[in-house]
Short mmCIF file of C-alpha atoms in Angstrom, two decimals:
data_model
loop_
_atom_site.label_atom_id
_atom_site.label_comp_id
_atom_site.label_asym_id
_atom_site.label_seq_id
_atom_site.Cartn_x
_atom_site.Cartn_y
_atom_site.Cartn_z
CA MET A 19 85.18 123.71 -0.10
CA GLY A 20 88.52 124.50 -1.63
CA LEU A 21 89.62 124.47 -5.18
CA GLY A 22 90.86 120.82 -5.00
CA PRO A 23 87.54 118.89 -4.80
CA PHE A 24 85.95 121.24 -7.33
CA PHE A 25 88.82 120.66 -9.69
CA GLY A 26 88.68 116.87 -9.14
CA ALA A 27 84.97 116.70 -9.92
CA LYS A 28 85.38 118.70 -13.09
CA LEU A 29 88.36 116.60 -14.12
CA ASP A 30 86.28 113.41 -13.89
CA GLU A 31 83.65 114.98 -16.10
CA ALA A 32 86.26 116.06 -18.60
CA ILE A 33 87.80 112.59 -18.69
CA GLY A 34 84.35 111.04 -19.09
CA TRP A 35 83.57 113.41 -21.95
CA ALA A 36 86.86 112.57 -23.65
CA ARG A 37 86.41 108.84 -23.16
CA LYS A 38 82.91 108.69 -24.56
CA TYR A 39 84.08 110.09 -27.89
CA SER A 40 87.16 107.88 -28.18
CA ILE A 41 85.74 104.37 -28.09
CA PHE A 42 88.24 101.86 -29.39
CA GLN A 43 86.22 98.72 -30.11
CA TYR A 44 87.26 95.13 -30.19
CA PRO A 45 84.68 93.37 -32.41
CA PHE A 46 84.33 89.75 -31.32
CA VAL A 47 82.33 88.77 -34.39
CA THR A 48 81.21 85.16 -34.61
CA ALA A 49 77.96 85.01 -36.58
CA CYS A 50 75.42 86.69 -38.84
CA CYS A 51 75.13 89.76 -36.57
CA GLY A 52 78.52 90.67 -38.01
CA MET A 53 76.82 91.77 -41.23
CA GLU A 54 74.68 94.26 -39.35
CA TYR A 55 77.71 95.35 -37.39
CA MET A 56 79.54 96.06 -40.65
CA ALA A 57 76.53 97.98 -41.97
CA THR A 58 76.59 100.08 -38.83
CA ALA A 59 80.30 100.66 -39.04
CA CYS A 60 80.30 101.71 -42.69
CA SER A 61 79.54 105.12 -44.16
CA HIS A 62 75.74 104.90 -44.37
CA TYR A 63 75.21 104.71 -40.60
CA ASP A 64 78.77 105.65 -39.68
CA VAL A 65 79.69 104.95 -36.07
CA ASP A 66 82.61 107.31 -36.58
CA ARG A 67 80.15 110.14 -35.80
CA PHE A 68 80.19 108.83 -32.25
CA GLY A 69 83.94 108.52 -32.06
CA ALA A 70 83.74 104.73 -32.29
CA GLY A 71 85.08 104.34 -35.79
CA LEU A 72 88.52 103.02 -35.04
CA VAL A 73 88.47 99.26 -34.59
CA ARG A 74 91.41 97.63 -32.81
CA PHE A 75 91.96 93.94 -33.38
CA SER A 76 94.04 93.63 -30.26
CA PRO A 77 92.21 93.40 -26.95
CA ARG A 78 95.09 95.21 -25.25
CA GLN A 79 94.38 98.37 -27.23
CA ALA A 80 90.57 98.27 -26.94
CA ASP A 81 88.12 99.86 -24.50
CA VAL A 82 84.84 98.28 -25.55
CA LEU A 83 84.31 94.62 -26.28
CA PHE A 84 81.58 94.19 -28.88
CA VAL A 85 80.40 90.59 -28.65
CA VAL A 86 78.62 90.13 -31.98
CA GLY A 87 77.00 86.76 -32.57
CA THR A 88 76.39 83.39 -30.98
CA ILE A 89 78.91 82.19 -28.40
CA SER A 90 79.27 78.44 -28.11
CA HIS A 91 80.57 76.60 -25.09
CA LYS A 92 83.70 75.76 -27.01
CA LEU A 93 84.35 79.43 -27.75
CA ALA A 94 83.55 80.63 -24.23
CA PRO A 95 87.13 80.30 -22.87
CA ALA A 96 88.43 82.41 -25.77
CA LEU A 97 85.89 85.16 -25.06
CA LYS A 98 86.76 85.12 -21.38
CA ARG A 99 90.41 85.35 -22.21
CA VAL A 100 89.93 88.30 -24.57
CA TYR A 101 87.97 90.08 -21.86
CA ASP A 102 90.70 89.42 -19.31
CA GLN A 103 93.36 90.76 -21.68
CA MET A 104 91.64 94.11 -22.08
CA CYS A 105 93.02 96.99 -20.02
CA GLU A 106 90.78 98.90 -17.66
CA PRO A 107 88.61 100.87 -18.01
CA LYS A 108 86.66 98.49 -20.20
CA TRP A 109 83.06 98.00 -21.22
CA VAL A 110 81.16 95.15 -22.85
CA VAL A 111 78.32 95.37 -25.36
CA ALA A 112 76.14 92.31 -26.03
CA PHE A 113 75.09 92.65 -29.66
CA GLY A 114 72.05 90.61 -30.73
CA VAL A 115 69.78 88.23 -28.83
CA CYS A 116 72.24 85.32 -28.96
CA THR A 117 74.70 87.21 -26.82
CA CYS A 118 71.95 88.65 -24.59
CA THR A 119 70.11 85.44 -23.74
CA GLY A 120 71.12 82.71 -26.15
CA GLY A 121 68.29 83.72 -28.46
CA PHE A 122 66.42 80.90 -30.14
CA TYR A 123 69.31 78.52 -29.56
CA ASP A 124 68.43 76.33 -26.61
CA ASN A 125 70.72 73.40 -27.18
CA TYR A 126 73.82 71.60 -26.02
CA ALA A 127 76.28 73.88 -27.79
CA THR A 128 75.27 77.47 -27.06
CA VAL A 129 76.04 79.69 -24.07
CA MET A 130 72.77 81.11 -22.72
CA GLY A 131 73.84 84.75 -22.71
CA ILE A 132 77.38 86.06 -22.33
CA ASP A 133 76.53 87.57 -18.95
CA THR A 134 77.05 84.06 -17.58
CA LEU A 135 80.73 84.59 -18.50
CA ILE A 136 81.58 88.29 -18.29
CA PRO A 137 79.80 91.44 -17.02
CA VAL A 138 77.80 93.25 -19.70
CA ASP A 139 77.11 96.99 -19.81
CA VAL A 140 74.71 97.39 -22.72
CA TYR A 141 72.39 94.81 -24.27
CA ILE A 142 71.28 95.39 -27.86
CA PRO A 143 68.46 92.95 -28.70
CA GLY A 144 67.39 92.01 -32.19
CA CYS A 145 68.03 89.19 -34.60
CA PRO A 146 70.03 90.90 -35.91
CA PRO A 147 69.53 94.40 -34.47
CA ARG A 148 68.86 97.24 -36.90
CA PRO A 149 71.73 99.71 -37.20
CA GLU A 150 69.50 102.31 -35.56
CA SER A 151 69.18 100.21 -32.44
CA VAL A 152 72.93 99.61 -32.47
CA LEU A 153 73.48 103.37 -32.53
CA ASP A 154 70.93 103.73 -29.73
CA GLY A 155 72.87 101.17 -27.71
CA LEU A 156 76.11 102.95 -28.49
CA MET A 157 74.69 106.26 -27.23
CA LYS A 158 73.50 104.54 -24.05
CA LEU A 159 77.01 103.25 -23.61
CA GLN A 160 78.37 106.76 -24.11
CA GLU A 161 76.09 108.05 -21.36
CA LYS A 162 77.39 105.32 -19.13
CA ILE A 163 81.01 106.07 -19.96
CA ALA A 164 80.48 109.80 -19.42
CA ALA A 165 78.89 109.14 -16.02
CA GLY A 166 81.93 107.14 -15.05
CA ALA A 167 79.87 104.04 -14.34
CA GLN A 168 82.15 101.01 -14.18
CA ARG A 169 81.37 97.38 -13.73
CA TYR A 170 84.72 95.71 -13.79
CA MET B 19 77.36 47.98 -62.04
CA ASP B 20 73.65 47.95 -61.31
CA GLY B 21 72.69 48.36 -57.67
CA GLN B 22 70.75 45.12 -57.60
CA ALA B 23 73.75 43.30 -59.03
CA ILE B 24 75.98 44.80 -56.32
CA LEU B 25 73.65 43.49 -53.62
CA LEU B 26 73.56 40.05 -55.24
CA ARG B 27 77.33 40.06 -55.47
CA LEU B 28 77.67 40.90 -51.77
CA THR B 29 75.14 38.25 -50.74
CA ALA B 30 76.87 35.63 -52.87
CA THR B 31 80.26 36.49 -51.37
CA PHE B 32 79.38 36.93 -47.71
CA GLY B 33 76.24 34.82 -47.29
CA SER B 34 74.97 35.22 -43.74
CA GLY B 35 77.22 38.26 -43.23
CA ILE B 36 74.55 40.26 -45.08
CA VAL B 37 71.52 40.40 -42.79
CA GLU B 38 69.12 41.96 -45.26
CA SER B 39 69.08 44.24 -48.28
CA HIS B 40 66.59 46.48 -49.98
CA ASP B 41 66.34 49.32 -52.45
CA HIS B 42 64.22 52.42 -52.34
CA ARG B 43 63.86 54.47 -55.53
CA GLY B 44 67.21 53.29 -56.80
CA ASP B 45 69.13 53.65 -53.53
CA HIS B 46 70.48 50.24 -52.59
CA THR B 47 71.13 49.34 -48.99
CA ALA B 48 72.65 46.30 -47.33
CA VAL B 49 72.51 45.66 -43.59
CA VAL B 50 75.68 43.90 -42.57
CA GLU B 51 76.58 41.79 -39.56
CA ARG B 52 78.97 43.63 -37.26
CA SER B 53 81.57 40.87 -37.39
CA ALA B 54 81.61 41.03 -41.20
CA ILE B 55 81.59 44.79 -41.78
CA ARG B 56 85.36 45.15 -41.97
CA ASP B 57 85.63 42.46 -44.67
CA VAL B 58 82.61 43.79 -46.57
CA LEU B 59 84.06 47.30 -46.63
CA ALA B 60 87.45 46.02 -47.79
CA PHE B 61 85.76 43.92 -50.48
CA CYS B 62 83.70 46.91 -51.67
CA ARG B 63 86.81 49.02 -51.97
CA ASP B 64 89.12 46.49 -53.61
CA ASP B 65 86.92 44.34 -55.85
CA PRO B 66 87.54 45.42 -59.48
CA ASP B 67 83.81 45.38 -60.31
CA LEU B 68 82.85 47.44 -57.26
CA ARG B 69 85.84 49.78 -56.64
CA PHE B 70 84.11 51.97 -54.04
CA ASP B 71 87.03 54.35 -53.65
CA VAL B 72 85.15 57.15 -51.86
CA LEU B 73 83.62 56.98 -48.42
CA MET B 74 81.07 59.76 -48.90
CA ASP B 75 79.67 59.69 -45.39
CA LEU B 76 79.81 57.74 -42.18
CA THR B 77 77.15 58.56 -39.64
CA ALA B 78 74.84 56.94 -37.12
CA LEU B 79 71.22 56.86 -36.00
CA ASP B 80 69.61 56.35 -32.63
CA TYR B 81 66.42 54.26 -32.78
CA LEU B 82 65.71 54.51 -29.06
CA LYS B 83 62.12 55.77 -29.39
CA TYR B 84 61.48 54.80 -33.01
CA PRO B 85 58.11 53.02 -33.39
CA GLY B 86 58.71 49.34 -33.99
CA ARG B 87 62.38 49.49 -33.07
CA GLU B 88 62.12 49.96 -29.30
CA PHE B 89 63.47 46.49 -28.54
CA GLY B 90 65.84 46.05 -31.44
CA PRO B 91 69.45 47.13 -31.59
CA ARG B 92 69.55 50.75 -30.57
CA PHE B 93 72.04 52.22 -33.03
CA GLU B 94 72.74 51.95 -36.71
CA VAL B 95 76.07 53.03 -38.20
CA VAL B 96 75.65 54.00 -41.86
CA TYR B 97 78.30 54.00 -44.56
CA HIS B 98 77.70 55.76 -47.85
CA LEU B 99 80.04 54.54 -50.57
CA TYR B 100 80.65 55.95 -54.02
CA SER B 101 82.73 54.65 -56.89
CA LEU B 102 84.40 57.23 -59.12
CA PRO B 103 85.44 54.72 -61.84
CA HIS B 104 82.02 53.02 -62.05
CA ASN B 105 79.79 55.90 -60.93
CA HIS B 106 77.67 53.78 -58.63
CA ARG B 107 76.67 54.07 -55.01
CA LEU B 108 75.90 51.80 -52.08
CA ARG B 109 74.72 52.24 -48.53
CA LEU B 110 75.84 49.83 -45.82
CA LYS B 111 74.40 49.66 -42.34
CA VAL B 112 75.56 47.98 -39.15
CA ARG B 113 73.25 47.53 -36.19
CA VAL B 114 74.76 47.92 -32.73
CA ASP B 115 73.27 47.63 -29.32
CA ASP B 116 73.67 50.05 -26.46
CA GLU B 117 75.96 47.83 -24.41
CA GLY B 118 79.32 47.40 -26.04
CA ALA B 119 78.57 49.78 -28.87
CA VAL B 120 81.79 49.04 -30.75
CA VAL B 121 82.23 48.86 -34.52
CA PRO B 122 85.45 47.97 -36.38
CA SER B 123 87.16 51.09 -37.62
CA ALA B 124 87.40 51.90 -41.34
CA VAL B 125 90.36 54.26 -41.00
CA SER B 126 92.80 51.86 -42.60
CA LEU B 127 90.56 51.64 -45.68
CA TRP B 128 89.62 55.30 -46.10
CA PRO B 129 91.60 57.90 -44.11
CA ILE B 130 88.58 60.25 -44.10
CA ALA B 131 86.87 57.77 -41.77
CA ASN B 132 89.13 59.14 -39.03
CA TRP B 133 87.12 62.32 -38.54
CA PHE B 134 83.77 60.72 -39.38
CA GLU B 135 84.27 58.14 -36.65
CA ARG B 136 85.42 60.78 -34.20
CA GLU B 137 82.22 62.69 -34.90
CA VAL B 138 80.07 59.59 -34.40
CA TRP B 139 81.85 58.90 -31.12
CA ASP B 140 81.33 62.51 -30.08
CA MET B 141 77.64 62.67 -30.95
CA PHE B 142 76.44 59.10 -30.30
CA GLY B 143 79.04 57.48 -28.06
CA ILE B 144 79.71 54.59 -30.43
CA ARG B 145 83.30 53.38 -30.21
CA PHE B 146 85.39 52.29 -33.17
CA ASP B 147 87.77 49.43 -32.63
CA GLY B 148 91.19 50.11 -34.14
CA HIS B 149 90.76 53.87 -34.47
CA PRO B 150 94.16 55.56 -33.98
CA ASP B 151 92.93 58.60 -32.06
CA LEU B 152 89.32 58.38 -30.89
CA ARG B 153 88.74 61.82 -29.35
CA ARG B 154 85.75 64.14 -29.53
CA LEU B 155 85.70 66.09 -32.78
CA LEU B 156 83.16 68.90 -32.34
CA MET B 157 82.55 69.17 -28.62
CA TYR B 158 85.20 69.86 -26.01
CA GLU B 159 86.80 67.30 -23.74
CA GLU B 160 84.89 68.39 -20.62
CA PHE B 161 81.51 67.83 -22.32
CA GLN B 162 79.40 65.25 -20.51
CA GLY B 163 77.27 62.84 -22.52
CA HIS B 164 76.64 62.49 -26.22
CA PRO B 165 74.24 65.15 -27.51
CA LEU B 166 72.62 63.37 -30.47
CA ARG B 167 71.49 60.42 -28.39
CA LYS B 168 67.72 60.49 -28.08
CA ASP B 169 67.91 60.27 -24.28
CA TYR B 170 70.12 63.35 -24.02
CA PRO B 171 67.90 65.97 -22.29
CA VAL B 172 66.99 68.82 -24.64
CA ASN B 173 67.43 71.47 -21.97
CA LYS B 174 70.51 70.02 -20.28
CA ARG B 175 73.08 72.65 -19.36
CA GLN B 176 76.75 71.81 -19.50
CA PRO B 177 79.15 73.27 -16.95
CA LEU B 178 80.95 76.32 -18.33
CA ILE B 179 84.60 75.75 -19.05
CA GLY B 180 87.31 78.14 -18.00
CA PRO B 181 90.21 79.53 -20.06
CA LYS B 182 92.83 77.02 -21.11
CA ASN B 183 96.53 77.73 -21.02
#
């Protein structure tokens, strides 16, 4: 084994370490979960400790798509389009039960989980989830990013 | 004008055009023949004693499985009128059957009826004759069926729609 493979392996780890602490989020906020998302983002719980404090409202500059709140059938094409516009590498977080499974909405208007539209990396259940569980989900995502696991 | 007097006035003017009328705790309702609804609405808006200048609401009901109404006309289109100058209210109803569920449009009388009627078309599948632009209001064009009809399956899944350009 020469220096090349060793160097390559370590480089991946270094990139993963750098990426997991520089999460640029795109918050796709549609419903009441947005309040809990804001609570998590603000100083009391402070996602900036995890390097995820800088929110980009352009999908082209974001790494992680936070889907926060109910997605209706009418909104589904917009979500798909935002996901397609994001540059790779990209990750998706389903925030709240509505995005995970449709939640208690079982009707003509609601998409039954965003994983019917786009691949999801981390599911954060709750209606809405506590900020602690959001941070837990964020740390799980960081592990995934550091390990270089990709789903796109 | 008193609600009872409004109903009497309508009955005197339109005769058999008013099918029935009743009041419940001060809310006065007249059920109107479909062929007469356009004239009744215009009369309610323009008559100096009535002057119903606001169309508060226009909605519909589906009586498909309603006890006692299984064989009657399936739908009812409901107009809620309010008069700012006289501060009185009136509810008008039109009964429509499933086949040929068409009601004359009220857009030329109250412009707000445009979106109300689009919503009723979207949710119940009742058409409005003379509407300038009868498209779905809340649901998307690819949606199949009319979700507030009582025979729309509760757990029906619609096909997902792709991105539009």
